[in-house]
Structure formats: structure tokens, C-alpha cells
Amino acid sequence: MKNIYLVKYGEIAIKGKNRYLFEDALLSNIRNSIKKLGKFHIKKEQGRILIEPEDKDVDKDEVIEQLKKVFGIVAICPGIKNEEISMDSIKETALYYMKNICQKNQYTFKVETRRSDKRFPLNSMEISRDVGAYLLKNMNGQLSVDVHSPQIRLNIELRNSVYVYSMVIPGPGGMPVGTNGKAMLLLSGGIDSPVAGWMIAKRGVEIGAVYFESPPYTSERAKQKVVDLARTIATYTGKMKLFVVPFTKIQMEIYEKCPHDQLTIIMRRMMMKIAERLAKEENALGLITGESIGQVASQTIQSLAVTNAAVELPVFRPLIGFDKEEIVQIAKKINTYEISILPYEDCCTIFVPKHPETKPKLEYILQSEKSLDNMESLLEEAIANKEIIMIE
């Protein structure tokens, strides 16, 4: 008997002739996720991924926690494997497994079987019936049958070996990171943008991130907060490149030369311009923001349209129809919420006007931006002075 983790995936299974590309990407991401925990033999097997530890002292719980953060995994099933396929070996494997997990005196159970090899002499229902009877006879009265709501649902899968498990631990779902191109996330210290990055990464997109800092108006603690958010996201996405861009001179230029009710929207446009240039340098094909319609003045439909006009790349806004509580719930789920609510200001909150424009018109914004005759050199200077932090 050998301990194993049987990994199930969902959408990948319907990818047709390209399926192997998604499976190989998922295999690679799984290897990277658990490589620090020990040595493992990992392979594809008939619609499943099988992970077999080579070390006996592998931390089972830590392996599961890591796999729960790998996009593309629908479920993780820790169990045991027997390479001999016969009715006797199936019964023995099931009994061995049940004796190891049954710590109390009484359990209800049900046996469910799936067999990939239809040449096996018994069908799935017959295997389940015989294994159930064998367990009732050999578990010293600990078990009773409940086919509707059993405490233990014993799963048997017959593939190239016999696999037995009862726990089905949900994975994050989605698609393997790296199978759907790359995009650049505008990452602030707030609640929304980390969630937006996580959601786009869940669709298989590789993520880079850009953070705008405004010293001395923003502190090192505000920057560290964003680094910590990026590290948390990276537990799902894998390694990430974080660009820290100085933004103070640009903000001051806008503050001094543009109407104050337009400050937020013009600053946002300049951030998008910088993010787009960095994205193109990194061969990213889109930008990601955490904007949601109507949440703040810069997120009305009119404001978003004017913001979009600043760039050529598509802008992905996965939270566009979410309310704040829905976003908070995801932030708590992915462990970014407690970091996001730390009380350190980001550059977007420093020069907020008392009465911001909520229905800007592009022609008026472009007219105001004409006064920024030094802006192109400021944008180039900001990009040239960027700091690059590798997040792993």
C-alpha cells in the first residue's frame, strides 16, 4: 500500500486536442507548488493527476494546503494505492484504509466505485456491493450502511492501479496559470485590486503588478503592505514581478496645473499609461484593475470610459459588477483582507479633491492635459526610476 493524492480537474478535461497543453501546465504548477515539501512522483493517469510522495515523513496537511492554491485543481483526494488489481486486492485495500481512518466505534458508510478498465469481470455496482459486505464482516461491528447520508463515502477507482479514498477536498478550480497569456495588475494597498488579480489569475493568466508610490506622502510601511499583498497573491499565481513606480512628481504636476475636480481621473489616466508601457515591455496583453461600477467617483461609467481612452491594451475589471461585501468575502478567503485594511495610505488617497468630477467628458480632460507640457518626460523619468521586486 502507498499513500497518494489523487488530483481531479474540471474544465481542462473538455479542451479537446489541446488538452495535453493544459494538463502539462497543471503538472508543472503542481511540481512548483510542493517541491519544497519533499520528493514526489507526479504523473497523469486517465483523467487524473497522481501525486505519490517518495519520502515517508512528508507533511500531509501542508501538501494539501499547497494544492488548494493551485489553479486548475477541482479536488484533492488523499488516499492509498495498490498496484495489484483483483477483487481480493480491492477488498484488502479498502479494509486497510477503513481501519486507519475509523477511530470511533460506530460509522455509517457507503461504497462508490468507478472503473476505467471495463474488462474487469465485475461492474461498478457489483464491486461496491462485494466490498461493502466484506467491510461489514471484517470491521468488528463498527460500520453500518447508509446510502443516503453516510458519514464515510468510500471511493474506489480502478485505473492502472486500485485507488481508495474518502476525503474530497475542494481545490480553487479555474485554469492553470500560464495557459492564457499575461496581464499587468495595477496593485494598490486596498481591498479590491488583490482580489481582481486573483480572479484573473484563476482564469490561467500570468500576472505582473505595478504599484505607484508617492514619497514622502506615502511611507515605507505602505510599500511593504503592497509587497505583502503581492506575496499572498503569489501563493496562488507563482512568482511575480512587482514594479514600484515613483509617482510624486507626476501628482504634483497634475495638482498644480489641472482643475482640482479632475485630479483623480487625470492621475488615473497617467497610471494607466505607465502600466501599459510596463505591460508591453513584459509582453503582457492586458491591464487589470479592481474597479467596480459606482464604488467611488473615479469608477462611474463615464470615468471608466475616459480612463480606458488613455490606453490601447484591453482593461480587465473582474469586479465590475460586485458590491463591496462580495469583494470583502473573496479577500478574506484568499487571505488578503487583513493586510489590505492596515492603515497605511496609498498614493490614490493623498490628493483626493473634495468634489471630484463624476461624469467627466473626454474632450474636457484632454483639454486640461494640454497644460501638462512636461508630462511625457515625467512619465519616462518615473519608468526609468522604477524598482523591480521579484515576488515568490
PDB file of C-alpha atoms in Angstrom, residues 240-388:
ATOM      1  CA  MET A 240       5.547  37.559  -9.859  1.00  0.00           C
ATOM      2  CA  LYS A 241       7.431  40.687 -10.872  1.00  0.00           C
ATOM      3  CA  LEU A 242       6.334  43.776  -8.912  1.00  0.00           C
ATOM      4  CA  PHE A 243       7.207  47.202 -10.329  1.00  0.00           C
ATOM      5  CA  VAL A 244       7.315  50.057  -7.806  1.00  0.00           C
ATOM      6  CA  VAL A 245       6.994  53.359  -9.692  1.00  0.00           C
ATOM      7  CA  PRO A 246       7.662  56.793  -8.114  1.00  0.00           C
ATOM      8  CA  PHE A 247       4.620  58.958  -8.769  1.00  0.00           C
ATOM      9  CA  THR A 248       5.082  62.099  -6.647  1.00  0.00           C
ATOM     10  CA  LYS A 249       6.328  64.424  -9.391  1.00  0.00           C
ATOM     11  CA  ILE A 250       3.504  63.410 -11.692  1.00  0.00           C
ATOM     12  CA  GLN A 251       0.909  64.000  -8.993  1.00  0.00           C
ATOM     13  CA  MET A 252       2.332  67.414  -8.130  1.00  0.00           C
ATOM     14  CA  GLU A 253       2.396  68.426 -11.793  1.00  0.00           C
ATOM     15  CA  ILE A 254      -1.276  67.487 -12.161  1.00  0.00           C
ATOM     16  CA  TYR A 255      -2.187  69.164  -8.862  1.00  0.00           C
ATOM     17  CA  GLU A 256      -0.554  72.442  -9.860  1.00  0.00           C
ATOM     18  CA  LYS A 257      -1.795  72.659 -13.459  1.00  0.00           C
ATOM     19  CA  CYS A 258      -5.179  70.919 -13.714  1.00  0.00           C
ATOM     20  CA  PRO A 259      -8.649  71.668 -12.323  1.00  0.00           C
ATOM     21  CA  HIS A 260      -8.898  70.028  -8.914  1.00  0.00           C
ATOM     22  CA  ASP A 261     -12.191  68.298  -9.639  1.00  0.00           C
ATOM     23  CA  GLN A 262     -10.355  66.422 -12.420  1.00  0.00           C
ATOM     24  CA  LEU A 263      -7.337  65.375 -10.341  1.00  0.00           C
ATOM     25  CA  THR A 264      -8.403  61.788  -9.694  1.00  0.00           C
ATOM     26  CA  ILE A 265      -9.337  60.956 -13.265  1.00  0.00           C
ATOM     27  CA  ILE A 266      -6.195  62.539 -14.768  1.00  0.00           C
ATOM     28  CA  MET A 267      -3.919  60.802 -12.242  1.00  0.00           C
ATOM     29  CA  ARG A 268      -5.670  57.551 -13.033  1.00  0.00           C
ATOM     30  CA  ARG A 269      -5.059  58.059 -16.746  1.00  0.00           C
ATOM     31  CA  MET A 270      -1.338  58.634 -16.129  1.00  0.00           C
ATOM     32  CA  MET A 271      -1.148  55.458 -14.044  1.00  0.00           C
ATOM     33  CA  MET A 272      -2.746  53.546 -16.886  1.00  0.00           C
ATOM     34  CA  LYS A 273      -0.259  54.976 -19.380  1.00  0.00           C
ATOM     35  CA  ILE A 274       2.683  53.872 -17.231  1.00  0.00           C
ATOM     36  CA  ALA A 275       1.156  50.446 -16.565  1.00  0.00           C
ATOM     37  CA  GLU A 276       0.600  49.955 -20.304  1.00  0.00           C
ATOM     38  CA  ARG A 277       4.232  50.756 -21.142  1.00  0.00           C
ATOM     39  CA  LEU A 278       5.456  48.319 -18.496  1.00  0.00           C
ATOM     40  CA  ALA A 279       2.981  45.721 -19.728  1.00  0.00           C
ATOM     41  CA  LYS A 280       4.276  45.996 -23.281  1.00  0.00           C
ATOM     42  CA  GLU A 281       7.870  45.667 -22.058  1.00  0.00           C
ATOM     43  CA  GLU A 282       6.816  42.436 -20.316  1.00  0.00           C
ATOM     44  CA  ASN A 283       4.839  41.152 -23.330  1.00  0.00           C
ATOM     45  CA  ALA A 284       1.615  41.399 -21.333  1.00  0.00           C
ATOM     46  CA  LEU A 285      -1.555  41.650 -23.377  1.00  0.00           C
ATOM     47  CA  GLY A 286      -3.867  43.479 -20.969  1.00  0.00           C
ATOM     48  CA  LEU A 287      -4.233  45.527 -17.805  1.00  0.00           C
ATOM     49  CA  ILE A 288      -6.128  44.509 -14.657  1.00  0.00           C
ATOM     50  CA  THR A 289      -7.812  46.859 -12.191  1.00  0.00           C
ATOM     51  CA  GLY A 290     -10.036  46.373  -9.151  1.00  0.00           C
ATOM     52  CA  GLU A 291     -12.653  48.884 -10.250  1.00  0.00           C
ATOM     53  CA  SER A 292     -16.357  48.335  -9.579  1.00  0.00           C
ATOM     54  CA  ILE A 293     -19.085  50.496 -11.114  1.00  0.00           C
ATOM     55  CA  GLY A 294     -20.092  53.369  -8.870  1.00  0.00           C
ATOM     56  CA  GLN A 295     -17.945  52.449  -5.881  1.00  0.00           C
ATOM     57  CA  VAL A 296     -16.093  55.784  -5.929  1.00  0.00           C
ATOM     58  CA  ALA A 297     -16.096  58.897  -8.128  1.00  0.00           C
ATOM     59  CA  SER A 298     -13.427  57.553 -10.485  1.00  0.00           C
ATOM     60  CA  GLN A 299     -15.457  54.389 -11.100  1.00  0.00           C
ATOM     61  CA  THR A 300     -18.602  55.726 -12.723  1.00  0.00           C
ATOM     62  CA  ILE A 301     -19.212  54.509 -16.269  1.00  0.00           C
ATOM     63  CA  GLN A 302     -18.235  57.933 -17.597  1.00  0.00           C
ATOM     64  CA  SER A 303     -14.994  57.918 -15.591  1.00  0.00           C
ATOM     65  CA  LEU A 304     -14.117  54.391 -16.680  1.00  0.00           C
ATOM     66  CA  ALA A 305     -14.678  55.308 -20.328  1.00  0.00           C
ATOM     67  CA  VAL A 306     -12.323  58.304 -20.004  1.00  0.00           C
ATOM     68  CA  THR A 307      -9.758  56.121 -18.211  1.00  0.00           C
ATOM     69  CA  ASN A 308      -9.911  53.476 -20.940  1.00  0.00           C
ATOM     70  CA  ALA A 309      -9.238  56.119 -23.584  1.00  0.00           C
ATOM     71  CA  ALA A 310      -5.737  56.624 -22.140  1.00  0.00           C
ATOM     72  CA  VAL A 311      -4.518  53.191 -23.281  1.00  0.00           C
ATOM     73  CA  GLU A 312      -4.653  50.795 -26.209  1.00  0.00           C
ATOM     74  CA  LEU A 313      -4.483  47.495 -24.308  1.00  0.00           C
ATOM     75  CA  PRO A 314      -7.717  45.916 -23.074  1.00  0.00           C
ATOM     76  CA  VAL A 315      -8.521  46.588 -19.416  1.00  0.00           C
ATOM     77  CA  PHE A 316      -9.879  43.627 -17.418  1.00  0.00           C
ATOM     78  CA  ARG A 317     -12.153  44.535 -14.490  1.00  0.00           C
ATOM     79  CA  PRO A 318     -13.377  41.248 -12.977  1.00  0.00           C
ATOM     80  CA  LEU A 319     -15.058  43.050 -10.052  1.00  0.00           C
ATOM     81  CA  ILE A 320     -17.059  45.439 -12.229  1.00  0.00           C
ATOM     82  CA  GLY A 321     -20.472  44.184 -11.062  1.00  0.00           C
ATOM     83  CA  PHE A 322     -19.558  43.218  -7.491  1.00  0.00           C
ATOM     84  CA  ASP A 323     -20.651  45.069  -4.384  1.00  0.00           C
ATOM     85  CA  LYS A 324     -18.168  45.722  -1.590  1.00  0.00           C
ATOM     86  CA  GLU A 325     -19.298  42.885   0.650  1.00  0.00           C
ATOM     87  CA  GLU A 326     -18.859  40.343  -2.143  1.00  0.00           C
ATOM     88  CA  ILE A 327     -15.314  41.617  -2.710  1.00  0.00           C
ATOM     89  CA  VAL A 328     -14.545  41.513   1.016  1.00  0.00           C
ATOM     90  CA  GLN A 329     -15.667  37.891   1.228  1.00  0.00           C
ATOM     91  CA  ILE A 330     -13.220  36.861  -1.507  1.00  0.00           C
ATOM     92  CA  ALA A 331     -10.444  38.938   0.094  1.00  0.00           C
ATOM     93  CA  LYS A 332     -10.969  37.054   3.354  1.00  0.00           C
ATOM     94  CA  LYS A 333     -10.990  33.735   1.516  1.00  0.00           C
ATOM     95  CA  ILE A 334      -7.615  34.405  -0.145  1.00  0.00           C
ATOM     96  CA  ASN A 335      -6.064  35.975   2.997  1.00  0.00           C
ATOM     97  CA  THR A 336      -5.517  39.488   1.619  1.00  0.00           C
ATOM     98  CA  TYR A 337      -8.202  41.267   3.648  1.00  0.00           C
ATOM     99  CA  GLU A 338      -6.285  41.664   6.925  1.00  0.00           C
ATOM    100  CA  ILE A 339      -3.311  43.102   5.035  1.00  0.00           C
ATOM    101  CA  SER A 340      -5.456  45.434   2.929  1.00  0.00           C
ATOM    102  CA  ILE A 341      -7.124  47.084   5.935  1.00  0.00           C
ATOM    103  CA  LEU A 342      -3.818  48.091   7.554  1.00  0.00           C
ATOM    104  CA  PRO A 343      -3.999  51.897   7.963  1.00  0.00           C
ATOM    105  CA  TYR A 344      -1.255  52.991   5.557  1.00  0.00           C
ATOM    106  CA  GLU A 345      -2.188  55.499   2.841  1.00  0.00           C
ATOM    107  CA  ASP A 346      -1.624  54.774  -0.838  1.00  0.00           C
ATOM    108  CA  CYS A 347      -0.993  57.437  -3.458  1.00  0.00           C
ATOM    109  CA  CYS A 348      -4.608  57.406  -4.691  1.00  0.00           C
ATOM    110  CA  THR A 349      -5.856  58.809  -1.381  1.00  0.00           C
ATOM    111  CA  ILE A 350      -3.327  61.635  -0.981  1.00  0.00           C
ATOM    112  CA  PHE A 351      -4.684  64.265  -3.394  1.00  0.00           C
ATOM    113  CA  VAL A 352      -8.383  63.414  -3.401  1.00  0.00           C
ATOM    114  CA  PRO A 353     -10.452  66.519  -4.242  1.00  0.00           C
ATOM    115  CA  LYS A 354     -13.421  67.479  -2.073  1.00  0.00           C
ATOM    116  CA  HIS A 355     -15.791  67.441  -5.030  1.00  0.00           C
ATOM    117  CA  PRO A 356     -14.410  65.120  -7.745  1.00  0.00           C
ATOM    118  CA  GLU A 357     -15.880  65.071 -11.227  1.00  0.00           C
ATOM    119  CA  THR A 358     -18.163  62.037 -11.550  1.00  0.00           C
ATOM    120  CA  LYS A 359     -19.251  62.448 -15.182  1.00  0.00           C
ATOM    121  CA  PRO A 360     -16.110  63.608 -16.976  1.00  0.00           C
ATOM    122  CA  LYS A 361     -16.082  64.178 -20.720  1.00  0.00           C
ATOM    123  CA  LEU A 362     -13.011  63.103 -22.623  1.00  0.00           C
ATOM    124  CA  GLU A 363     -12.692  66.336 -24.613  1.00  0.00           C
ATOM    125  CA  TYR A 364     -12.527  68.412 -21.418  1.00  0.00           C
ATOM    126  CA  ILE A 365      -9.983  66.054 -19.830  1.00  0.00           C
ATOM    127  CA  LEU A 366      -7.789  66.158 -22.930  1.00  0.00           C
ATOM    128  CA  GLN A 367      -8.015  69.959 -22.904  1.00  0.00           C
ATOM    129  CA  SER A 368      -6.830  70.043 -19.280  1.00  0.00           C
ATOM    130  CA  GLU A 369      -3.981  67.632 -20.036  1.00  0.00           C
ATOM    131  CA  LYS A 370      -2.606  70.049 -22.655  1.00  0.00           C
ATOM    132  CA  SER A 371      -1.307  72.152 -19.765  1.00  0.00           C
ATOM    133  CA  LEU A 372       0.893  69.227 -18.726  1.00  0.00           C
ATOM    134  CA  ASP A 373       3.599  70.088 -21.224  1.00  0.00           C
ATOM    135  CA  ASN A 374       6.247  68.313 -19.137  1.00  0.00           C
ATOM    136  CA  MET A 375       4.255  65.126 -18.613  1.00  0.00           C
ATOM    137  CA  GLU A 376       5.933  62.909 -21.203  1.00  0.00           C
ATOM    138  CA  SER A 377       9.369  63.433 -19.666  1.00  0.00           C
ATOM    139  CA  LEU A 378       7.892  62.842 -16.187  1.00  0.00           C
ATOM    140  CA  LEU A 379       6.370  59.553 -17.334  1.00  0.00           C
ATOM    141  CA  GLU A 380       9.693  58.445 -18.800  1.00  0.00           C
ATOM    142  CA  GLU A 381      11.526  59.502 -15.645  1.00  0.00           C
ATOM    143  CA  ALA A 382       9.112  57.563 -13.430  1.00  0.00           C
ATOM    144  CA  ILE A 383       9.540  54.407 -15.510  1.00  0.00           C
ATOM    145  CA  ALA A 384      13.331  54.815 -15.590  1.00  0.00           C
ATOM    146  CA  ASN A 385      13.416  55.104 -11.769  1.00  0.00           C
ATOM    147  CA  LYS A 386      11.174  52.116 -11.101  1.00  0.00           C
ATOM    148  CA  GLU A 387      12.180  49.470  -8.594  1.00  0.00           C
ATOM    149  CA  ILE A 388      11.685  45.822  -9.529  1.00  0.00           C
TER     150      ILE A 388
END
